PDB file of C-alpha atoms in Angstrom:
ATOM      1  CA  MET A 278      17.627   5.487   0.595  1.00 39.00           C
ATOM      2  CA  ALA A 279      17.267   2.014   2.084  1.00 42.00           C
ATOM      3  CA  ALA A 280      19.691  -0.553   0.692  1.00 40.00           C
ATOM      4  CA  GLU A 281      18.012  -2.990  -1.671  1.00 46.00           C
ATOM      5  CA  PRO A 282      18.424  -6.649  -0.659  1.00 49.00           C
ATOM      6  CA  PRO A 283      18.358  -9.433  -3.223  1.00 49.00           C
ATOM      7  CA  ASN A 284      14.836 -10.591  -4.012  1.00 67.00           C
ATOM      8  CA  ALA A 285      13.654 -12.787  -1.178  1.00 72.00           C
ATOM      9  CA  THR A 286      11.775 -16.052  -1.608  1.00 90.00           C
ATOM     10  CA  CYS A 287       8.361 -15.770   0.044  1.00 95.00           C
ATOM     11  CA  GLU A 288       5.937 -18.206   1.586  1.00 96.00           C
ATOM     12  CA  THR A 289       2.259 -17.334   2.075  1.00 97.00           C
ATOM     13  CA  THR A 290       0.019 -18.848   4.741  1.00 97.00           C
ATOM     14  CA  THR A 291      -3.426 -18.055   6.146  1.00 98.00           C
ATOM     15  CA  HIS A 292      -3.785 -16.655   9.647  1.00 98.00           C
ATOM     16  CA  GLU A 293      -7.205 -16.802  11.285  1.00 97.00           C
ATOM     17  CA  ASP A 294      -8.326 -16.112  14.827  1.00 96.00           C
ATOM     18  CA  GLU A 295     -11.312 -14.398  16.428  1.00 95.00           C
ATOM     19  CA  THR A 296     -10.226 -10.914  15.385  1.00 96.00           C
ATOM     20  CA  VAL A 297      -7.943 -11.264  12.340  1.00 98.00           C
ATOM     21  CA  LEU A 298      -8.174 -13.118   9.020  1.00 98.00           C
ATOM     22  CA  ALA A 299      -5.157 -12.593   6.780  1.00 98.00           C
ATOM     23  CA  GLU A 300      -2.993 -14.005   4.040  1.00 98.00           C
ATOM     24  CA  VAL A 301       0.551 -13.510   5.310  1.00 98.00           C
ATOM     25  CA  SER A 302       3.538 -13.488   2.952  1.00 98.00           C
ATOM     26  CA  ARG A 303       6.815 -14.011   4.769  1.00 97.00           C
ATOM     27  CA  PRO A 304      10.320 -13.818   3.289  1.00 96.00           C
ATOM     28  CA  THR A 305      12.575 -16.771   3.955  1.00 94.00           C
ATOM     29  CA  THR A 306      15.262 -14.244   4.959  1.00 92.00           C
ATOM     30  CA  ASP A 307      15.194 -12.234   8.187  1.00 94.00           C
ATOM     31  CA  PRO A 308      12.322  -9.727   7.872  1.00 96.00           C
ATOM     32  CA  ARG A 309      13.062  -6.038   7.496  1.00 95.00           C
ATOM     33  CA  GLY A 310       9.625  -4.897   8.641  1.00 97.00           C
ATOM     34  CA  VAL A 311       5.909  -5.624   8.495  1.00 98.00           C
ATOM     35  CA  VAL A 312       3.178  -4.225   6.251  1.00 98.00           C
ATOM     36  CA  VAL A 313      -0.537  -4.623   7.066  1.00 98.00           C
ATOM     37  CA  LEU A 314      -2.844  -3.966   4.093  1.00 98.00           C
ATOM     38  CA  ALA A 315      -6.645  -3.675   4.006  1.00 98.00           C
ATOM     39  CA  HIS A 316      -8.814  -4.021   0.886  1.00 98.00           C
ATOM     40  CA  GLY A 317     -11.202  -1.643  -0.850  1.00 97.00           C
ATOM     41  CA  ALA A 318     -14.963  -1.444  -0.417  1.00 96.00           C
ATOM     42  CA  GLY A 319     -15.811  -4.097  -3.009  1.00 91.00           C
ATOM     43  CA  GLY A 320     -12.937  -6.457  -2.372  1.00 96.00           C
ATOM     44  CA  ASN A 321     -11.308  -8.756   0.104  1.00 98.00           C
ATOM     45  CA  ARG A 322      -7.806  -9.856   1.058  1.00 98.00           C
ATOM     46  CA  HIS A 323      -7.394 -11.604  -2.314  1.00 98.00           C
ATOM     47  CA  ALA A 324      -7.794  -8.386  -4.353  1.00 98.00           C
ATOM     48  CA  VAL A 325      -5.382  -8.181  -7.287  1.00 97.00           C
ATOM     49  CA  ILE A 326      -3.874  -4.889  -6.161  1.00 98.00           C
ATOM     50  CA  LEU A 327      -3.153  -6.245  -2.676  1.00 98.00           C
ATOM     51  CA  ARG A 328      -1.655  -9.481  -3.994  1.00 98.00           C
ATOM     52  CA  SER A 329       0.559  -7.624  -6.447  1.00 98.00           C
ATOM     53  CA  VAL A 330       1.814  -5.127  -3.887  1.00 98.00           C
ATOM     54  CA  ALA A 331       2.345  -7.864  -1.290  1.00 98.00           C
ATOM     55  CA  GLU A 332       4.448  -9.886  -3.713  1.00 97.00           C
ATOM     56  CA  ALA A 333       6.647  -6.897  -4.545  1.00 97.00           C
ATOM     57  CA  LEU A 334       7.081  -5.903  -0.901  1.00 98.00           C
ATOM     58  CA  CYS A 335       7.806  -9.433   0.296  1.00 97.00           C
ATOM     59  CA  ALA A 336      10.458  -9.763  -2.414  1.00 96.00           C
ATOM     60  CA  GLN A 337      12.178  -6.860  -0.662  1.00 96.00           C
ATOM     61  CA  GLY A 338      12.216  -8.710   2.652  1.00 96.00           C
ATOM     62  CA  LEU A 339       9.027  -7.450   4.284  1.00 97.00           C
ATOM     63  CA  VAL A 340       6.335  -9.532   5.972  1.00 98.00           C
ATOM     64  CA  VAL A 341       3.010  -8.545   4.383  1.00 98.00           C
ATOM     65  CA  ALA A 342      -0.393  -9.317   5.902  1.00 98.00           C
ATOM     66  CA  ARG A 343      -3.420  -8.837   3.620  1.00 98.00           C
ATOM     67  CA  ILE A 344      -6.420  -8.692   5.896  1.00 98.00           C
ATOM     68  CA  ASP A 345     -10.158  -9.073   5.504  1.00 98.00           C
ATOM     69  CA  LEU A 346     -11.869  -6.163   7.233  1.00 98.00           C
ATOM     70  CA  PRO A 347     -14.518  -7.071   9.826  1.00 98.00           C
ATOM     71  CA  TYR A 348     -17.434  -6.173   7.554  1.00 97.00           C
ATOM     72  CA  ARG A 349     -16.117  -8.590   4.932  1.00 97.00           C
ATOM     73  CA  ARG A 350     -15.783 -11.346   7.512  1.00 96.00           C
ATOM     74  CA  ARG A 351     -19.457 -10.840   8.365  1.00 94.00           C
ATOM     75  CA  ARG A 352     -20.614 -11.123   4.745  1.00 93.00           C
ATOM     76  CA  PRO A 353     -18.769 -12.200   1.614  1.00 92.00           C
ATOM     77  CA  LYS A 354     -20.190  -9.532  -0.713  1.00 92.00           C
ATOM     78  CA  GLY A 355     -21.418  -5.962  -0.630  1.00 92.00           C
ATOM     79  CA  PRO A 356     -20.000  -2.619   0.459  1.00 93.00           C
ATOM     80  CA  PRO A 357     -19.177  -1.528   3.998  1.00 95.00           C
ATOM     81  CA  SER A 358     -21.620   0.508   6.052  1.00 94.00           C
ATOM     82  CA  PRO A 359     -20.672   3.876   7.584  1.00 93.00           C
ATOM     83  CA  SER A 360     -22.191   2.629  10.835  1.00 94.00           C
ATOM     84  CA  THR A 361     -19.560  -0.107  11.124  1.00 94.00           C
ATOM     85  CA  ALA A 362     -16.500   1.861   9.986  1.00 97.00           C
ATOM     86  CA  ALA A 363     -15.221   2.096  13.567  1.00 98.00           C
ATOM     87  CA  ALA A 364     -15.300  -1.700  13.788  1.00 98.00           C
ATOM     88  CA  ASP A 365     -13.282  -1.911  10.570  1.00 98.00           C
ATOM     89  CA  ARG A 366     -10.674   0.398  12.082  1.00 98.00           C
ATOM     90  CA  ALA A 367     -10.617  -1.799  15.161  1.00 98.00           C
ATOM     91  CA  GLY A 368      -9.882  -4.751  12.877  1.00 98.00           C
ATOM     92  CA  ILE A 369      -6.918  -2.900  11.414  1.00 98.00           C
ATOM     93  CA  VAL A 370      -5.644  -2.097  14.906  1.00 98.00           C
ATOM     94  CA  ALA A 371      -5.978  -5.754  15.887  1.00 98.00           C
ATOM     95  CA  ALA A 372      -4.019  -6.858  12.811  1.00 98.00           C
ATOM     96  CA  CYS A 373      -1.209  -4.430  13.605  1.00 98.00           C
ATOM     97  CA  ALA A 374      -0.997  -5.841  17.120  1.00 98.00           C
ATOM     98  CA  THR A 375      -1.025  -9.408  15.795  1.00 98.00           C
ATOM     99  CA  PHE A 376       1.841  -8.972  13.340  1.00 98.00           C
ATOM    100  CA  ARG A 377       3.977  -6.242  14.923  1.00 97.00           C
ATOM    101  CA  ASP A 378       6.288  -8.757  16.604  1.00 96.00           C
ATOM    102  CA  GLU A 379       7.293 -10.098  13.173  1.00 96.00           C
ATOM    103  CA  ALA A 380       8.906  -6.796  12.168  1.00 92.00           C
ATOM    104  CA  GLY A 381      12.395  -8.043  13.040  1.00 88.00           C
ATOM    105  CA  GLY A 382      13.357  -4.698  14.512  1.00 90.00           C
ATOM    106  CA  GLY A 383      12.123  -2.804  11.454  1.00 95.00           C
ATOM    107  CA  PRO A 384       9.024  -0.625  11.066  1.00 97.00           C
ATOM    108  CA  LEU A 385       5.370  -1.538  10.972  1.00 98.00           C
ATOM    109  CA  ILE A 386       3.617   0.060   8.009  1.00 98.00           C
ATOM    110  CA  VAL A 387      -0.155   0.041   7.712  1.00 98.00           C
ATOM    111  CA  GLY A 388      -2.445   0.990   4.862  1.00 98.00           C
ATOM    112  CA  GLY A 389      -4.484  -0.416   2.053  1.00 98.00           C
ATOM    113  CA  HIS A 390      -6.484   0.260  -1.061  1.00 98.00           C
ATOM    114  CA  SER A 391      -9.231   2.882  -1.279  1.00 98.00           C
ATOM    115  CA  TYR A 392     -11.657   2.309   1.642  1.00 98.00           C
ATOM    116  CA  GLY A 393      -9.136   0.114   3.458  1.00 98.00           C
ATOM    117  CA  GLY A 394      -6.464   2.788   3.161  1.00 98.00           C
ATOM    118  CA  ARG A 395      -8.840   5.490   4.310  1.00 98.00           C
ATOM    119  CA  GLN A 396      -9.744   3.496   7.417  1.00 98.00           C
ATOM    120  CA  ALA A 397      -6.046   2.802   8.067  1.00 98.00           C
ATOM    121  CA  SER A 398      -5.269   6.513   7.808  1.00 98.00           C
ATOM    122  CA  MET A 399      -8.073   7.297  10.245  1.00 98.00           C
ATOM    123  CA  ALA A 400      -6.759   4.656  12.658  1.00 98.00           C
ATOM    124  CA  VAL A 401      -3.292   6.219  12.484  1.00 98.00           C
ATOM    125  CA  ALA A 402      -4.801   9.666  13.052  1.00 98.00           C
ATOM    126  CA  GLU A 403      -6.586   8.343  16.127  1.00 98.00           C
ATOM    127  CA  ASP A 404      -3.431   6.645  17.461  1.00 97.00           C
ATOM    128  CA  PRO A 405      -0.076   7.953  16.177  1.00 93.00           C
ATOM    129  CA  GLU A 406       1.685   5.041  17.899  1.00 96.00           C
ATOM    130  CA  LEU A 407      -0.199   2.457  15.838  1.00 98.00           C
ATOM    131  CA  ALA A 408       2.336   2.341  12.995  1.00 98.00           C
ATOM    132  CA  ASP A 409       5.605   3.816  11.791  1.00 97.00           C
ATOM    133  CA  GLY A 410       4.404   4.554   8.256  1.00 98.00           C
ATOM    134  CA  LEU A 411       1.287   4.739   6.114  1.00 98.00           C
ATOM    135  CA  LEU A 412       0.820   3.287   2.604  1.00 98.00           C
ATOM    136  CA  LEU A 413      -2.305   4.345   0.701  1.00 98.00           C
ATOM    137  CA  THR A 414      -3.212   3.124  -2.774  1.00 98.00           C
ATOM    138  CA  SER A 415      -5.985   5.061  -4.548  1.00 98.00           C
ATOM    139  CA  TYR A 416      -7.005   7.159  -1.574  1.00 98.00           C
ATOM    140  CA  PRO A 417     -10.727   7.957  -2.111  1.00 98.00           C
ATOM    141  CA  LEU A 418     -10.506  11.701  -1.548  1.00 98.00           C
ATOM    142  CA  HIS A 419     -14.136  12.252  -2.553  1.00 98.00           C
ATOM    143  CA  PRO A 420     -16.955  10.282  -4.219  1.00 95.00           C
ATOM    144  CA  PRO A 421     -16.746  10.391  -8.033  1.00 96.00           C
ATOM    145  CA  GLY A 422     -18.295  13.580  -9.354  1.00 94.00           C
ATOM    146  CA  LYS A 423     -18.608  15.122  -5.869  1.00 96.00           C
ATOM    147  CA  PRO A 424     -15.389  17.073  -5.225  1.00 95.00           C
ATOM    148  CA  ASP A 425     -17.139  19.124  -2.531  1.00 94.00           C
ATOM    149  CA  ARG A 426     -17.381  16.043  -0.278  1.00 96.00           C
ATOM    150  CA  LEU A 427     -13.737  15.819   0.722  1.00 97.00           C
ATOM    151  CA  ARG A 428     -12.579  13.134   3.148  1.00 97.00           C
ATOM    152  CA  THR A 429      -9.823  15.186   4.724  1.00 98.00           C
ATOM    153  CA  GLU A 430     -10.947  15.979   8.287  1.00 97.00           C
ATOM    154  CA  HIS A 431      -8.467  13.592   9.892  1.00 98.00           C
ATOM    155  CA  LEU A 432      -5.451  14.294   7.697  1.00 98.00           C
ATOM    156  CA  PRO A 433      -3.962  17.005   9.976  1.00 98.00           C
ATOM    157  CA  SER A 434      -3.706  14.312  12.676  1.00 98.00           C
ATOM    158  CA  VAL A 435      -1.667  11.895  10.513  1.00 98.00           C
ATOM    159  CA  ARG A 436       1.839  12.192  11.944  1.00 97.00           C
ATOM    160  CA  VAL A 437       3.713   9.307  10.323  1.00 98.00           C
ATOM    161  CA  PRO A 438       5.502   9.319   6.935  1.00 98.00           C
ATOM    162  CA  THR A 439       3.013   8.562   4.202  1.00 98.00           C
ATOM    163  CA  VAL A 440       3.211   7.184   0.652  1.00 98.00           C
ATOM    164  CA  ILE A 441       0.171   7.614  -1.600  1.00 98.00           C
ATOM    165  CA  VAL A 442      -0.033   5.738  -4.907  1.00 98.00           C
ATOM    166  CA  HIS A 443      -2.423   7.471  -7.291  1.00 98.00           C
ATOM    167  CA  GLY A 444      -3.773   6.783 -10.774  1.00 98.00           C
ATOM    168  CA  SER A 445      -3.717   9.860 -12.994  1.00 97.00           C
ATOM    169  CA  THR A 446      -7.302   9.255 -14.183  1.00 98.00           C
ATOM    170  CA  ASP A 447      -8.779   8.231 -10.822  1.00 98.00           C
ATOM    171  CA  PRO A 448     -12.317   9.696 -10.519  1.00 98.00           C
ATOM    172  CA  PHE A 449     -12.000   9.699  -6.719  1.00 98.00           C
ATOM    173  CA  ALA A 450      -9.302  12.414  -6.861  1.00 97.00           C
ATOM    174  CA  SER A 451      -7.537  14.435  -9.489  1.00 96.00           C
ATOM    175  CA  THR A 452      -3.792  14.836  -9.185  1.00 95.00           C
ATOM    176  CA  THR A 453      -4.224  18.481  -8.185  1.00 96.00           C
ATOM    177  CA  GLU A 454      -6.923  17.701  -5.628  1.00 97.00           C
ATOM    178  CA  LEU A 455      -4.782  15.010  -4.058  1.00 97.00           C
ATOM    179  CA  ALA A 456      -1.703  17.231  -3.912  1.00 97.00           C
ATOM    180  CA  ASP A 457      -3.727  19.939  -2.159  1.00 97.00           C
ATOM    181  CA  ALA A 458      -5.139  17.444   0.346  1.00 97.00           C
ATOM    182  CA  VAL A 459      -1.722  15.989   1.145  1.00 97.00           C
ATOM    183  CA  GLU A 460      -0.599  19.455   2.206  1.00 97.00           C
ATOM    184  CA  LEU A 461      -2.814  18.944   5.277  1.00 98.00           C
ATOM    185  CA  ILE A 462      -0.623  16.072   6.530  1.00 98.00           C
ATOM    186  CA  PRO A 463       2.103  17.445   8.861  1.00 98.00           C
ATOM    187  CA  ALA A 464       4.359  14.405   8.348  1.00 97.00           C
ATOM    188  CA  PRO A 465       6.629  13.775   5.320  1.00 97.00           C
ATOM    189  CA  THR A 466       4.642  12.550   2.308  1.00 98.00           C
ATOM    190  CA  ARG A 467       5.288  11.211  -1.170  1.00 97.00           C
ATOM    191  CA  ILE A 468       2.813  10.809  -4.028  1.00 98.00           C
ATOM    192  CA  VAL A 469       3.565   8.132  -6.620  1.00 98.00           C
ATOM    193  CA  GLU A 470       1.499   8.808  -9.742  1.00 98.00           C
ATOM    194  CA  ILE A 471       0.774   5.985 -12.170  1.00 98.00           C
ATOM    195  CA  GLU A 472       0.062   7.390 -15.607  1.00 96.00           C
ATOM    196  CA  LYS A 473      -3.116   6.598 -17.551  1.00 96.00           C
ATOM    197  CA  VAL A 474      -4.746   4.368 -14.927  1.00 97.00           C
ATOM    198  CA  GLY A 475      -7.816   4.791 -12.766  1.00 97.00           C
ATOM    199  CA  HIS A 476      -8.884   3.690  -9.319  1.00 98.00           C
ATOM    200  CA  ASN A 477      -7.840   0.042  -9.698  1.00 97.00           C
ATOM    201  CA  LEU A 478      -4.243   1.067 -10.584  1.00 98.00           C
ATOM    202  CA  ASN A 479      -4.172  -1.754 -13.155  1.00 97.00           C
ATOM    203  CA  PRO A 480      -1.306  -3.736 -11.589  1.00 97.00           C
ATOM    204  CA  ASP A 481      -1.543  -6.431 -14.280  1.00 95.00           C
ATOM    205  CA  ARG A 482      -0.584  -3.954 -17.016  1.00 95.00           C
ATOM    206  CA  LYS A 483       1.374  -1.252 -15.206  1.00 96.00           C
ATOM    207  CA  PRO A 484       4.450  -1.392 -12.924  1.00 97.00           C
ATOM    208  CA  THR A 485       2.233  -0.277 -10.049  1.00 98.00           C
ATOM    209  CA  ALA A 486       3.397  -2.885  -7.547  1.00 98.00           C
ATOM    210  CA  GLN A 487       7.104  -2.342  -8.197  1.00 97.00           C
ATOM    211  CA  LEU A 488       6.776   1.450  -8.056  1.00 98.00           C
ATOM    212  CA  THR A 489       4.880   1.080  -4.783  1.00 98.00           C
ATOM    213  CA  ALA A 490       7.544  -1.205  -3.314  1.00 98.00           C
ATOM    214  CA  ASP A 491      10.305   1.152  -4.454  1.00 97.00           C
ATOM    215  CA  ALA A 492       8.617   4.072  -2.696  1.00 97.00           C
ATOM    216  CA  VAL A 493       8.129   2.067   0.497  1.00 98.00           C
ATOM    217  CA  MET A 494      11.760   0.987   0.578  1.00 96.00           C
ATOM    218  CA  ASP A 495      13.037   4.475  -0.217  1.00 96.00           C
ATOM    219  CA  PHE A 496      10.678   6.548   1.909  1.00 96.00           C
ATOM    220  CA  LEU A 497       9.145   4.452   4.685  1.00 96.00           C
ATOM    221  CA  LEU A 498      11.612   1.738   5.566  1.00 89.00           C
ATOM    222  CA  VAL A 499      13.715   2.370   8.629  1.00 58.00           C
ATOM    223  CA  SER A 500      16.692   0.042   8.734  1.00 45.00           C
ATOM    224  CA  PRO A 501      17.034  -1.765  12.053  1.00 39.00           C
TER     225      PRO A 501
END
């Protein structure tokens, strides 16, 4: 288990260039690693779940970049298109390259919520060197009511330690379905189940963010 540092004071600034738009929370202490998080299909970098998780992770000494995916930079509302998913993965790759040097000798962890996490997992499957760990909140295993349409083809190619945070009533995956899917990942995995919550993980009412940060520190953080 990684040693727990005292809660760090964090400062958040906006980073914007041609390829990356992010809110970046940095601890005032020396960073222990970097986390890049992408939002779900209906959200953006200001999503409540991302802000809550970023706050909890930064308090543990990690730099956290909450990014807008390329489709969201093109238009402020609406869902992503399957035809531009590869461009969204490219945006995640670009963000990892942008912030990797801030890891302070620690790991780079990539992930996100729902669609953003799925695209991050696909990017890691395509390039195992992209990140040292994967953090997925509410992985959308299948569309609601369509358990036959599993999004698992790439999981056997995920070769980095993975934490998945899952709501027990999430219509995108039952606990049993998710556990079966995770068996396809050849790397070490941990599922963190949040009781009596759905796809949004309800971070305002549940200890979702702290449980997520605890799992990251315990399972994904590699001390420099």
